[in-house]
JSON list of C-alpha atoms in Angstrom, two decimals:
[
{"chain": "N", "resi": 1, "resn": "ALA", "atom": "CA", "xyz": [2.48, -9.89, -14.58]},
{"chain": "N", "resi": 2, "resn": "GLN", "atom": "CA", "xyz": [0.33, -8.02, -12.20]},
{"chain": "N", "resi": 3, "resn": "SER", "atom": "CA", "xyz": [-0.26, -4.35, -12.91]},
{"chain": "N", "resi": 4, "resn": "VAL", "atom": "CA", "xyz": [-2.83, -1.65, -11.89]},
{"chain": "N", "resi": 5, "resn": "THR", "atom": "CA", "xyz": [-3.56, 1.61, -13.91]},
{"chain": "N", "resi": 6, "resn": "GLN", "atom": "CA", "xyz": [-5.44, 4.49, -12.46]},
{"chain": "N", "resi": 7, "resn": "PRO", "atom": "CA", "xyz": [-6.02, 6.78, -15.48]},
{"chain": "N", "resi": 8, "resn": "ASP", "atom": "CA", "xyz": [-6.90, 9.74, -13.56]},
{"chain": "N", "resi": 9, "resn": "ILE", "atom": "CA", "xyz": [-3.90, 11.57, -11.60]},
{"chain": "N", "resi": 10, "resn": "HIS", "atom": "CA", "xyz": [-6.16, 14.21, -10.11]},
{"chain": "N", "resi": 11, "resn": "ILE", "atom": "CA", "xyz": [-9.80, 14.71, -9.79]},
{"chain": "N", "resi": 12, "resn": "THR", "atom": "CA", "xyz": [-11.87, 17.54, -8.55]},
{"chain": "N", "resi": 13, "resn": "VAL", "atom": "CA", "xyz": [-15.45, 17.33, -7.25]},
{"chain": "N", "resi": 14, "resn": "SER", "atom": "CA", "xyz": [-17.72, 19.50, -5.43]},
{"chain": "N", "resi": 15, "resn": "GLU", "atom": "CA", "xyz": [-18.99, 18.45, -1.94]},
{"chain": "N", "resi": 16, "resn": "GLY", "atom": "CA", "xyz": [-22.27, 16.57, -2.29]},
{"chain": "N", "resi": 17, "resn": "ALA", "atom": "CA", "xyz": [-21.57, 15.49, -5.79]},
{"chain": "N", "resi": 18, "resn": "SER", "atom": "CA", "xyz": [-21.08, 11.77, -6.84]},
{"chain": "N", "resi": 19, "resn": "LEU", "atom": "CA", "xyz": [-17.51, 10.37, -7.41]},
{"chain": "N", "resi": 20, "resn": "GLU", "atom": "CA", "xyz": [-16.05, 7.65, -9.51]},
{"chain": "N", "resi": 21, "resn": "LEU", "atom": "CA", "xyz": [-12.42, 6.70, -9.47]},
{"chain": "N", "resi": 22, "resn": "ARG", "atom": "CA", "xyz": [-11.13, 4.44, -12.24]},
{"chain": "N", "resi": 23, "resn": "CYS", "atom": "CA", "xyz": [-8.90, 1.38, -11.75]},
{"chain": "N", "resi": 24, "resn": "ASN", "atom": "CA", "xyz": [-7.87, -1.16, -14.51]},
{"chain": "N", "resi": 25, "resn": "TYR", "atom": "CA", "xyz": [-5.83, -4.15, -13.83]},
{"chain": "N", "resi": 26, "resn": "SER", "atom": "CA", "xyz": [-4.04, -6.76, -15.55]},
{"chain": "N", "resi": 27, "resn": "TYR", "atom": "CA", "xyz": [-3.83, -10.11, -13.81]},
{"chain": "N", "resi": 28, "resn": "GLY", "atom": "CA", "xyz": [-3.69, -13.77, -15.14]},
{"chain": "N", "resi": 29, "resn": "ALA", "atom": "CA", "xyz": [-6.22, -15.18, -12.72]},
{"chain": "N", "resi": 30, "resn": "THR", "atom": "CA", "xyz": [-9.15, -14.09, -10.62]},
{"chain": "N", "resi": 31, "resn": "PRO", "atom": "CA", "xyz": [-7.64, -11.06, -8.87]},
{"chain": "N", "resi": 32, "resn": "TYR", "atom": "CA", "xyz": [-7.81, -9.88, -5.45]},
{"chain": "N", "resi": 33, "resn": "LEU", "atom": "CA", "xyz": [-8.61, -6.14, -5.54]},
{"chain": "N", "resi": 34, "resn": "PHE", "atom": "CA", "xyz": [-8.33, -3.52, -3.14]},
{"chain": "N", "resi": 35, "resn": "TRP", "atom": "CA", "xyz": [-9.02, 0.20, -2.70]},
{"chain": "N", "resi": 36, "resn": "TYR", "atom": "CA", "xyz": [-6.91, 2.15, 0.00]},
{"chain": "N", "resi": 37, "resn": "VAL", "atom": "CA", "xyz": [-6.94, 5.90, 0.97]},
{"chain": "N", "resi": 38, "resn": "GLN", "atom": "CA", "xyz": [-4.25, 7.87, 2.17]},
{"chain": "N", "resi": 39, "resn": "SER", "atom": "CA", "xyz": [-4.44, 11.24, 3.85]},
{"chain": "N", "resi": 40, "resn": "PRO", "atom": "CA", "xyz": [-1.51, 13.53, 3.81]},
{"chain": "N", "resi": 41, "resn": "GLY", "atom": "CA", "xyz": [1.31, 12.39, 5.93]},
{"chain": "N", "resi": 42, "resn": "GLN", "atom": "CA", "xyz": [-0.72, 9.14, 6.94]},
{"chain": "N", "resi": 43, "resn": "GLY", "atom": "CA", "xyz": [-0.43, 5.49, 6.20]},
{"chain": "N", "resi": 44, "resn": "LEU", "atom": "CA", "xyz": [-2.87, 3.51, 4.06]},
{"chain": "N", "resi": 45, "resn": "GLN", "atom": "CA", "xyz": [-6.45, 2.58, 5.25]},
{"chain": "N", "resi": 46, "resn": "LEU", "atom": "CA", "xyz": [-8.37, -0.02, 3.47]},
{"chain": "N", "resi": 47, "resn": "LEU", "atom": "CA", "xyz": [-11.69, 1.14, 2.10]},
{"chain": "N", "resi": 48, "resn": "LEU", "atom": "CA", "xyz": [-12.90, -2.26, 0.60]},
{"chain": "N", "resi": 49, "resn": "LYS", "atom": "CA", "xyz": [-11.66, -5.40, -1.00]},
{"chain": "N", "resi": 50, "resn": "TYR", "atom": "CA", "xyz": [-13.03, -7.93, -3.48]},
{"chain": "N", "resi": 51, "resn": "PHE", "atom": "CA", "xyz": [-12.14, -11.69, -3.37]},
{"chain": "N", "resi": 52, "resn": "SER", "atom": "CA", "xyz": [-15.12, -13.41, -5.26]},
{"chain": "N", "resi": 53, "resn": "GLY", "atom": "CA", "xyz": [-18.81, -13.52, -5.04]},
{"chain": "N", "resi": 54, "resn": "ASP", "atom": "CA", "xyz": [-20.98, -10.44, -5.40]},
{"chain": "N", "resi": 55, "resn": "THR", "atom": "CA", "xyz": [-19.28, -8.01, -7.79]},
{"chain": "N", "resi": 56, "resn": "LEU", "atom": "CA", "xyz": [-20.61, -4.96, -6.13]},
{"chain": "N", "resi": 57, "resn": "VAL", "atom": "CA", "xyz": [-18.64, -4.47, -2.86]},
{"chain": "N", "resi": 58, "resn": "GLN", "atom": "CA", "xyz": [-19.49, -2.24, 0.03]},
{"chain": "N", "resi": 59, "resn": "GLY", "atom": "CA", "xyz": [-16.81, -0.54, 1.96]},
{"chain": "N", "resi": 60, "resn": "ILE", "atom": "CA", "xyz": [-16.30, 1.87, 4.88]},
{"chain": "N", "resi": 61, "resn": "LYS", "atom": "CA", "xyz": [-17.16, 5.68, 4.67]},
{"chain": "N", "resi": 62, "resn": "GLY", "atom": "CA", "xyz": [-20.05, 5.08, 2.18]},
{"chain": "N", "resi": 63, "resn": "PHE", "atom": "CA", "xyz": [-17.70, 3.81, -0.67]},
{"chain": "N", "resi": 64, "resn": "GLU", "atom": "CA", "xyz": [-18.49, 1.13, -2.94]},
{"chain": "N", "resi": 65, "resn": "ALA", "atom": "CA", "xyz": [-16.69, -0.65, -6.01]},
{"chain": "N", "resi": 66, "resn": "GLU", "atom": "CA", "xyz": [-17.84, -2.67, -8.75]},
{"chain": "N", "resi": 67, "resn": "PHE", "atom": "CA", "xyz": [-15.69, -5.55, -10.16]},
{"chain": "N", "resi": 68, "resn": "LYS", "atom": "CA", "xyz": [-16.21, -5.87, -13.96]},
{"chain": "N", "resi": 69, "resn": "ARG", "atom": "CA", "xyz": [-14.35, -8.81, -15.44]},
{"chain": "N", "resi": 70, "resn": "SER", "atom": "CA", "xyz": [-15.03, -8.00, -19.04]},
{"chain": "N", "resi": 71, "resn": "GLN", "atom": "CA", "xyz": [-13.58, -4.58, -18.49]},
{"chain": "N", "resi": 72, "resn": "SER", "atom": "CA", "xyz": [-10.75, -5.54, -16.13]},
{"chain": "N", "resi": 73, "resn": "SER", "atom": "CA", "xyz": [-11.97, -2.75, -13.95]},
{"chain": "N", "resi": 74, "resn": "PHE", "atom": "CA", "xyz": [-12.53, -2.15, -10.30]},
{"chain": "N", "resi": 75, "resn": "ASN", "atom": "CA", "xyz": [-13.97, 1.55, -10.22]},
{"chain": "N", "resi": 76, "resn": "LEU", "atom": "CA", "xyz": [-14.55, 3.09, -6.89]},
{"chain": "N", "resi": 77, "resn": "ARG", "atom": "CA", "xyz": [-17.84, 5.11, -6.28]},
{"chain": "N", "resi": 78, "resn": "LYS", "atom": "CA", "xyz": [-19.51, 7.33, -3.70]},
{"chain": "N", "resi": 79, "resn": "PRO", "atom": "CA", "xyz": [-22.89, 8.99, -4.16]},
{"chain": "N", "resi": 80, "resn": "SER", "atom": "CA", "xyz": [-22.29, 12.09, -2.18]},
{"chain": "N", "resi": 81, "resn": "VAL", "atom": "CA", "xyz": [-18.68, 13.22, -1.58]},
{"chain": "N", "resi": 82, "resn": "HIS", "atom": "CA", "xyz": [-17.83, 14.92, 1.75]},
{"chain": "N", "resi": 83, "resn": "TRP", "atom": "CA", "xyz": [-15.03, 17.61, 2.34]},
{"chain": "N", "resi": 84, "resn": "SER", "atom": "CA", "xyz": [-13.16, 14.90, 4.53]},
{"chain": "N", "resi": 85, "resn": "ASP", "atom": "CA", "xyz": [-12.89, 12.63, 1.54]},
{"chain": "N", "resi": 86, "resn": "ALA", "atom": "CA", "xyz": [-10.15, 14.67, 0.09]},
{"chain": "N", "resi": 87, "resn": "ALA", "atom": "CA", "xyz": [-7.07, 12.39, -0.10]},
{"chain": "N", "resi": 88, "resn": "GLU", "atom": "CA", "xyz": [-5.03, 10.02, -2.26]},
{"chain": "N", "resi": 89, "resn": "TYR", "atom": "CA", "xyz": [-6.72, 6.96, -3.41]},
{"chain": "N", "resi": 90, "resn": "PHE", "atom": "CA", "xyz": [-4.79, 3.65, -4.52]},
{"chain": "N", "resi": 91, "resn": "CYS", "atom": "CA", "xyz": [-6.18, 0.58, -6.24]},
{"chain": "N", "resi": 92, "resn": "ALA", "atom": "CA", "xyz": [-4.15, -2.43, -5.69]},
{"chain": "N", "resi": 93, "resn": "VAL", "atom": "CA", "xyz": [-4.11, -5.98, -6.96]},
{"chain": "N", "resi": 94, "resn": "GLY", "atom": "CA", "xyz": [-2.70, -8.93, -5.12]},
{"chain": "N", "resi": 95, "resn": "ALA", "atom": "CA", "xyz": [-2.57, -12.57, -4.44]},
{"chain": "N", "resi": 96, "resn": "PRO", "atom": "CA", "xyz": [-2.30, -14.58, -1.35]},
{"chain": "N", "resi": 97, "resn": "SER", "atom": "CA", "xyz": [0.99, -15.83, -2.63]},
{"chain": "N", "resi": 98, "resn": "GLY", "atom": "CA", "xyz": [2.70, -12.56, -3.01]},
{"chain": "N", "resi": 99, "resn": "ALA", "atom": "CA", "xyz": [3.14, -8.89, -2.94]},
{"chain": "N", "resi": 100, "resn": "MET", "atom": "CA", "xyz": [0.48, -6.39, -3.65]},
{"chain": "N", "resi": 101, "resn": "ARG", "atom": "CA", "xyz": [0.77, -4.09, -6.62]},
{"chain": "N", "resi": 102, "resn": "PHE", "atom": "CA", "xyz": [-0.49, -0.54, -6.53]},
{"chain": "N", "resi": 103, "resn": "GLY", "atom": "CA", "xyz": [-1.69, 1.91, -9.00]},
{"chain": "N", "resi": 104, "resn": "ALA", "atom": "CA", "xyz": [-0.11, 5.45, -9.05]},
{"chain": "N", "resi": 105, "resn": "GLY", "atom": "CA", "xyz": [-2.97, 6.93, -7.14]},
{"chain": "N", "resi": 106, "resn": "THR", "atom": "CA", "xyz": [-5.54, 9.47, -7.77]},
{"chain": "N", "resi": 107, "resn": "ARG", "atom": "CA", "xyz": [-5.61, 12.56, -5.88]},
{"chain": "N", "resi": 108, "resn": "LEU", "atom": "CA", "xyz": [-9.24, 13.69, -4.84]},
{"chain": "N", "resi": 109, "resn": "THR", "atom": "CA", "xyz": [-9.72, 17.62, -4.22]},
{"chain": "N", "resi": 110, "resn": "VAL", "atom": "CA", "xyz": [-13.24, 18.47, -2.82]},
{"chain": "N", "resi": 111, "resn": "LYS", "atom": "CA", "xyz": [-14.60, 22.04, -3.68]},
{"chain": "N", "resi": 112, "resn": "PRO", "atom": "CA", "xyz": [-16.86, 23.67, -1.16]},
{"chain": "B", "resi": 1, "resn": "GLY", "atom": "CA", "xyz": [-1.53, -5.62, 19.23]},
{"chain": "B", "resi": 2, "resn": "GLU", "atom": "CA", "xyz": [-3.84, -4.78, 16.39]},
{"chain": "B", "resi": 3, "resn": "GLU", "atom": "CA", "xyz": [-1.52, -2.31, 14.57]},
{"chain": "B", "resi": 4, "resn": "VAL", "atom": "CA", "xyz": [1.58, -2.47, 12.83]},
{"chain": "B", "resi": 5, "resn": "ALA", "atom": "CA", "xyz": [4.04, -0.25, 14.65]},
{"chain": "B", "resi": 6, "resn": "GLN", "atom": "CA", "xyz": [6.82, 1.42, 12.71]},
{"chain": "B", "resi": 7, "resn": "THR", "atom": "CA", "xyz": [9.58, 3.36, 14.32]},
{"chain": "B", "resi": 8, "resn": "PRO", "atom": "CA", "xyz": [11.02, 5.79, 14.14]},
{"chain": "B", "resi": 9, "resn": "LYS", "atom": "CA", "xyz": [8.42, 8.14, 12.37]},
{"chain": "B", "resi": 10, "resn": "HIS", "atom": "CA", "xyz": [10.99, 10.32, 10.95]},
{"chain": "B", "resi": 11, "resn": "LEU", "atom": "CA", "xyz": [14.83, 9.66, 10.33]},
{"chain": "B", "resi": 12, "resn": "VAL", "atom": "CA", "xyz": [17.35, 12.06, 8.90]},
{"chain": "B", "resi": 13, "resn": "ARG", "atom": "CA", "xyz": [20.50, 10.90, 7.62]},
{"chain": "B", "resi": 14, "resn": "GLY", "atom": "CA", "xyz": [23.52, 12.32, 5.91]},
{"chain": "B", "resi": 15, "resn": "GLU", "atom": "CA", "xyz": [24.37, 10.97, 2.48]},
{"chain": "B", "resi": 16, "resn": "GLY", "atom": "CA", "xyz": [26.53, 7.82, 3.07]},
{"chain": "B", "resi": 17, "resn": "GLN", "atom": "CA", "xyz": [25.23, 7.29, 6.47]},
{"chain": "B", "resi": 18, "resn": "LYS", "atom": "CA", "xyz": [23.45, 4.00, 7.55]},
{"chain": "B", "resi": 19, "resn": "ALA", "atom": "CA", "xyz": [19.63, 4.10, 8.22]},
{"chain": "B", "resi": 20, "resn": "LYS", "atom": "CA", "xyz": [17.73, 1.47, 10.02]},
{"chain": "B", "resi": 21, "resn": "LEU", "atom": "CA", "xyz": [14.03, 1.17, 10.14]},
{"chain": "B", "resi": 22, "resn": "TYR", "atom": "CA", "xyz": [11.78, -1.15, 12.42]},
{"chain": "B", "resi": 23, "resn": "CYS", "atom": "CA", "xyz": [8.52, -2.82, 12.04]},
{"chain": "B", "resi": 24, "resn": "ALA", "atom": "CA", "xyz": [6.35, -4.80, 14.55]},
{"chain": "B", "resi": 25, "resn": "PRO", "atom": "CA", "xyz": [3.83, -6.85, 12.78]},
{"chain": "B", "resi": 26, "resn": "ILE", "atom": "CA", "xyz": [0.32, -7.84, 14.11]},
{"chain": "B", "resi": 27, "resn": "LYS", "atom": "CA", "xyz": [0.63, -10.60, 16.44]},
{"chain": "B", "resi": 28, "resn": "GLY", "atom": "CA", "xyz": [-0.26, -13.89, 14.70]},
{"chain": "B", "resi": 29, "resn": "HIS", "atom": "CA", "xyz": [0.57, -12.35, 11.31]},
{"chain": "B", "resi": 30, "resn": "SER", "atom": "CA", "xyz": [3.08, -14.43, 9.57]},
{"chain": "B", "resi": 31, "resn": "TYR", "atom": "CA", "xyz": [3.75, -12.25, 6.53]},
{"chain": "B", "resi": 32, "resn": "VAL", "atom": "CA", "xyz": [5.65, -8.99, 6.53]},
{"chain": "B", "resi": 33, "resn": "PHE", "atom": "CA", "xyz": [5.97, -6.71, 3.56]},
{"chain": "B", "resi": 34, "resn": "TRP", "atom": "CA", "xyz": [8.11, -3.50, 2.95]},
{"chain": "B", "resi": 35, "resn": "TYR", "atom": "CA", "xyz": [7.26, -0.70, 0.49]},
{"chain": "B", "resi": 36, "resn": "GLN", "atom": "CA", "xyz": [8.91, 2.32, -0.43]},
{"chain": "B", "resi": 37, "resn": "GLN", "atom": "CA", "xyz": [6.72, 5.45, -1.43]},
{"chain": "B", "resi": 38, "resn": "VAL", "atom": "CA", "xyz": [8.53, 8.09, -3.15]},
{"chain": "B", "resi": 39, "resn": "LEU", "atom": "CA", "xyz": [7.54, 11.59, -3.98]},
{"chain": "B", "resi": 40, "resn": "LYS", "atom": "CA", "xyz": [5.31, 10.47, -7.18]},
{"chain": "B", "resi": 41, "resn": "ASN", "atom": "CA", "xyz": [3.23, 8.54, -4.79]},
{"chain": "B", "resi": 42, "resn": "GLU", "atom": "CA", "xyz": [4.21, 5.20, -6.33]},
{"chain": "B", "resi": 43, "resn": "PHE", "atom": "CA", "xyz": [4.53, 2.24, -4.07]},
{"chain": "B", "resi": 44, "resn": "LYS", "atom": "CA", "xyz": [7.41, 0.16, -4.81]},
{"chain": "B", "resi": 45, "resn": "PHE", "atom": "CA", "xyz": [7.54, -3.31, -3.19]},
{"chain": "B", "resi": 46, "resn": "LEU", "atom": "CA", "xyz": [10.86, -4.20, -1.80]},
{"chain": "B", "resi": 47, "resn": "ILE", "atom": "CA", "xyz": [10.66, -7.36, 0.12]},
{"chain": "B", "resi": 48, "resn": "SER", "atom": "CA", "xyz": [8.43, -9.75, 2.02]},
{"chain": "B", "resi": 49, "resn": "PHE", "atom": "CA", "xyz": [9.04, -12.38, 4.90]},
{"chain": "B", "resi": 50, "resn": "GLN", "atom": "CA", "xyz": [7.20, -15.40, 5.77]},
{"chain": "B", "resi": 51, "resn": "ASN", "atom": "CA", "xyz": [8.12, -15.58, 9.56]},
{"chain": "B", "resi": 52, "resn": "GLU", "atom": "CA", "xyz": [11.91, -15.38, 9.64]},
{"chain": "B", "resi": 53, "resn": "ASN", "atom": "CA", "xyz": [12.15, -16.34, 5.94]},
{"chain": "B", "resi": 54, "resn": "VAL", "atom": "CA", "xyz": [12.55, -14.17, 2.81]},
{"chain": "B", "resi": 55, "resn": "PHE", "atom": "CA", "xyz": [9.40, -14.96, 0.75]},
{"chain": "B", "resi": 56, "resn": "ASP", "atom": "CA", "xyz": [9.92, -12.56, -2.08]},
{"chain": "B", "resi": 57, "resn": "GLU", "atom": "CA", "xyz": [12.83, -10.15, -2.49]},
{"chain": "B", "resi": 58, "resn": "THR", "atom": "CA", "xyz": [12.37, -9.34, -6.14]},
{"chain": "B", "resi": 59, "resn": "GLY", "atom": "CA", "xyz": [12.11, -5.64, -5.44]},
{"chain": "B", "resi": 60, "resn": "MET", "atom": "CA", "xyz": [15.02, -5.22, -3.13]},
{"chain": "B", "resi": 61, "resn": "PRO", "atom": "CA", "xyz": [17.99, -3.29, -4.22]},
{"chain": "B", "resi": 62, "resn": "LYS", "atom": "CA", "xyz": [20.48, -5.64, -3.08]},
{"chain": "B", "resi": 63, "resn": "GLU", "atom": "CA", "xyz": [23.60, -3.52, -3.01]},
{"chain": "B", "resi": 64, "resn": "ARG", "atom": "CA", "xyz": [22.88, -1.38, -0.16]},
{"chain": "B", "resi": 65, "resn": "PHE", "atom": "CA", "xyz": [19.46, -2.71, 1.27]},
{"chain": "B", "resi": 66, "resn": "SER", "atom": "CA", "xyz": [19.03, -5.52, 3.68]},
{"chain": "B", "resi": 67, "resn": "ALA", "atom": "CA", "xyz": [16.17, -6.69, 5.81]},
{"chain": "B", "resi": 68, "resn": "LYS", "atom": "CA", "xyz": [15.46, -9.18, 8.67]},
{"chain": "B", "resi": 69, "resn": "CYS", "atom": "CA", "xyz": [12.71, -10.58, 10.64]},
{"chain": "B", "resi": 70, "resn": "LEU", "atom": "CA", "xyz": [14.00, -12.38, 13.57]},
{"chain": "B", "resi": 71, "resn": "PRO", "atom": "CA", "xyz": [12.10, -14.32, 16.24]},
{"chain": "B", "resi": 72, "resn": "ASN", "atom": "CA", "xyz": [10.87, -12.31, 19.22]},
{"chain": "B", "resi": 73, "resn": "SER", "atom": "CA", "xyz": [12.11, -8.95, 17.52]},
{"chain": "B", "resi": 74, "resn": "PRO", "atom": "CA", "xyz": [10.77, -6.31, 15.36]},
{"chain": "B", "resi": 75, "resn": "CYS", "atom": "CA", "xyz": [11.53, -6.82, 11.69]},
{"chain": "B", "resi": 76, "resn": "SER", "atom": "CA", "xyz": [14.19, -4.54, 10.27]},
{"chain": "B", "resi": 77, "resn": "LEU", "atom": "CA", "xyz": [15.03, -2.73, 7.04]},
{"chain": "B", "resi": 78, "resn": "GLU", "atom": "CA", "xyz": [18.54, -1.35, 6.78]},
{"chain": "B", "resi": 79, "resn": "ILE", "atom": "CA", "xyz": [20.10, 0.96, 4.10]},
{"chain": "B", "resi": 80, "resn": "GLN", "atom": "CA", "xyz": [24.00, 1.08, 4.11]},
{"chain": "B", "resi": 81, "resn": "ALA", "atom": "CA", "xyz": [25.47, 4.04, 2.75]},
{"chain": "B", "resi": 82, "resn": "THR", "atom": "CA", "xyz": [22.30, 6.10, 1.93]},
{"chain": "B", "resi": 83, "resn": "LYS", "atom": "CA", "xyz": [21.84, 8.12, -1.14]},
{"chain": "B", "resi": 84, "resn": "LEU", "atom": "CA", "xyz": [19.71, 11.15, -1.76]},
{"chain": "B", "resi": 85, "resn": "GLU", "atom": "CA", "xyz": [17.34, 9.03, -3.86]},
{"chain": "B", "resi": 86, "resn": "ASP", "atom": "CA", "xyz": [16.51, 6.95, -0.88]},
{"chain": "B", "resi": 87, "resn": "SER", "atom": "CA", "xyz": [14.72, 9.68, 0.63]},
{"chain": "B", "resi": 88, "resn": "ALA", "atom": "CA", "xyz": [10.93, 8.26, 0.91]},
{"chain": "B", "resi": 89, "resn": "VAL", "atom": "CA", "xyz": [8.44, 7.06, 3.21]},
{"chain": "B", "resi": 90, "resn": "TYR", "atom": "CA", "xyz": [8.91, 3.38, 3.96]},
{"chain": "B", "resi": 91, "resn": "PHE", "atom": "CA", "xyz": [5.90, 1.51, 4.83]},
{"chain": "B", "resi": 92, "resn": "CYS", "atom": "CA", "xyz": [5.64, -2.02, 6.47]},
{"chain": "B", "resi": 93, "resn": "ALA", "atom": "CA", "xyz": [2.51, -4.08, 6.33]},
{"chain": "B", "resi": 94, "resn": "SER", "atom": "CA", "xyz": [1.51, -7.41, 7.79]},
{"chain": "B", "resi": 95, "resn": "SER", "atom": "CA", "xyz": [-0.89, -10.15, 6.85]},
{"chain": "B", "resi": 96, "resn": "GLN", "atom": "CA", "xyz": [-2.16, -13.47, 7.43]},
{"chain": "B", "resi": 97, "resn": "LEU", "atom": "CA", "xyz": [-2.34, -14.30, 3.75]},
{"chain": "B", "resi": 98, "resn": "ASP", "atom": "CA", "xyz": [-5.21, -16.61, 4.36]},
{"chain": "B", "resi": 99, "resn": "SER", "atom": "CA", "xyz": [-6.99, -16.55, 1.05]},
{"chain": "B", "resi": 100, "resn": "SER", "atom": "CA", "xyz": [-10.29, -16.29, 2.80]},
{"chain": "B", "resi": 101, "resn": "ASN", "atom": "CA", "xyz": [-9.14, -13.06, 4.69]},
{"chain": "B", "resi": 102, "resn": "TYR", "atom": "CA", "xyz": [-6.52, -11.74, 2.61]},
{"chain": "B", "resi": 103, "resn": "GLY", "atom": "CA", "xyz": [-5.43, -8.23, 3.16]},
{"chain": "B", "resi": 104, "resn": "TYR", "atom": "CA", "xyz": [-2.63, -6.17, 4.43]},
{"chain": "B", "resi": 105, "resn": "THR", "atom": "CA", "xyz": [-2.59, -4.01, 7.55]},
{"chain": "B", "resi": 106, "resn": "PHE", "atom": "CA", "xyz": [-0.24, -1.08, 7.20]},
{"chain": "B", "resi": 107, "resn": "GLY", "atom": "CA", "xyz": [2.00, 0.79, 9.59]},
{"chain": "B", "resi": 108, "resn": "SER", "atom": "CA", "xyz": [2.04, 4.60, 9.42]},
{"chain": "B", "resi": 109, "resn": "GLY", "atom": "CA", "xyz": [5.36, 4.59, 7.82]},
{"chain": "B", "resi": 110, "resn": "THR", "atom": "CA", "xyz": [8.83, 6.01, 8.35]},
{"chain": "B", "resi": 111, "resn": "ARG", "atom": "CA", "xyz": [9.83, 9.07, 6.56]},
{"chain": "B", "resi": 112, "resn": "LEU", "atom": "CA", "xyz": [13.40, 8.90, 5.62]},
{"chain": "B", "resi": 113, "resn": "THR", "atom": "CA", "xyz": [15.20, 12.13, 4.58]},
{"chain": "B", "resi": 114, "resn": "VAL", "atom": "CA", "xyz": [18.78, 11.88, 3.25]},
{"chain": "B", "resi": 115, "resn": "VAL", "atom": "CA", "xyz": [20.65, 15.19, 3.16]}
]
């Protein structure tokens, strides 16, 4: 069965520092992987997605993620965090035939 | 349009009352998904449709929850006899589910509060 684990419930980084949010997945075939961001009281915004090809995926707002099949991971990174990046981040795995499964989310706090 | 429209944004119901939520998917998207997000931030999949047909209902609490997607109408999610634990934000998403362009577009959600 598909599943997604985000090991970090809450991460705090200083503005300007680099960021890495971890995501591990369990899936029987080549997964479709996603990162979404949710600001308080808002819906989900897609940051980036991976289907195939280059394992380093570029997304919006300066985010990138790297698919590592050997580690079953799809970690999200940003070289320099801005205060506006404070939000909840969700990793998800899906397949065209069915529903998407989400991780429990990682809350990002940005210190001035 | 290019957005998934969910109405209402907020809904308050007394315990035992009925709640009905609506979702207008993006035109041309043939798949609609409903998710429930409770306080712990977990997104629980409820049900999906391919056009008017139920595609996957494995997450649906069948006793009190029902959903429909009828032609030329917004999709709906209905909860009969709401309970306190139904308080959550309900998100709808639509997709083409084309493997070359797979991805959801989410609506902004309906916050249901059961008092």
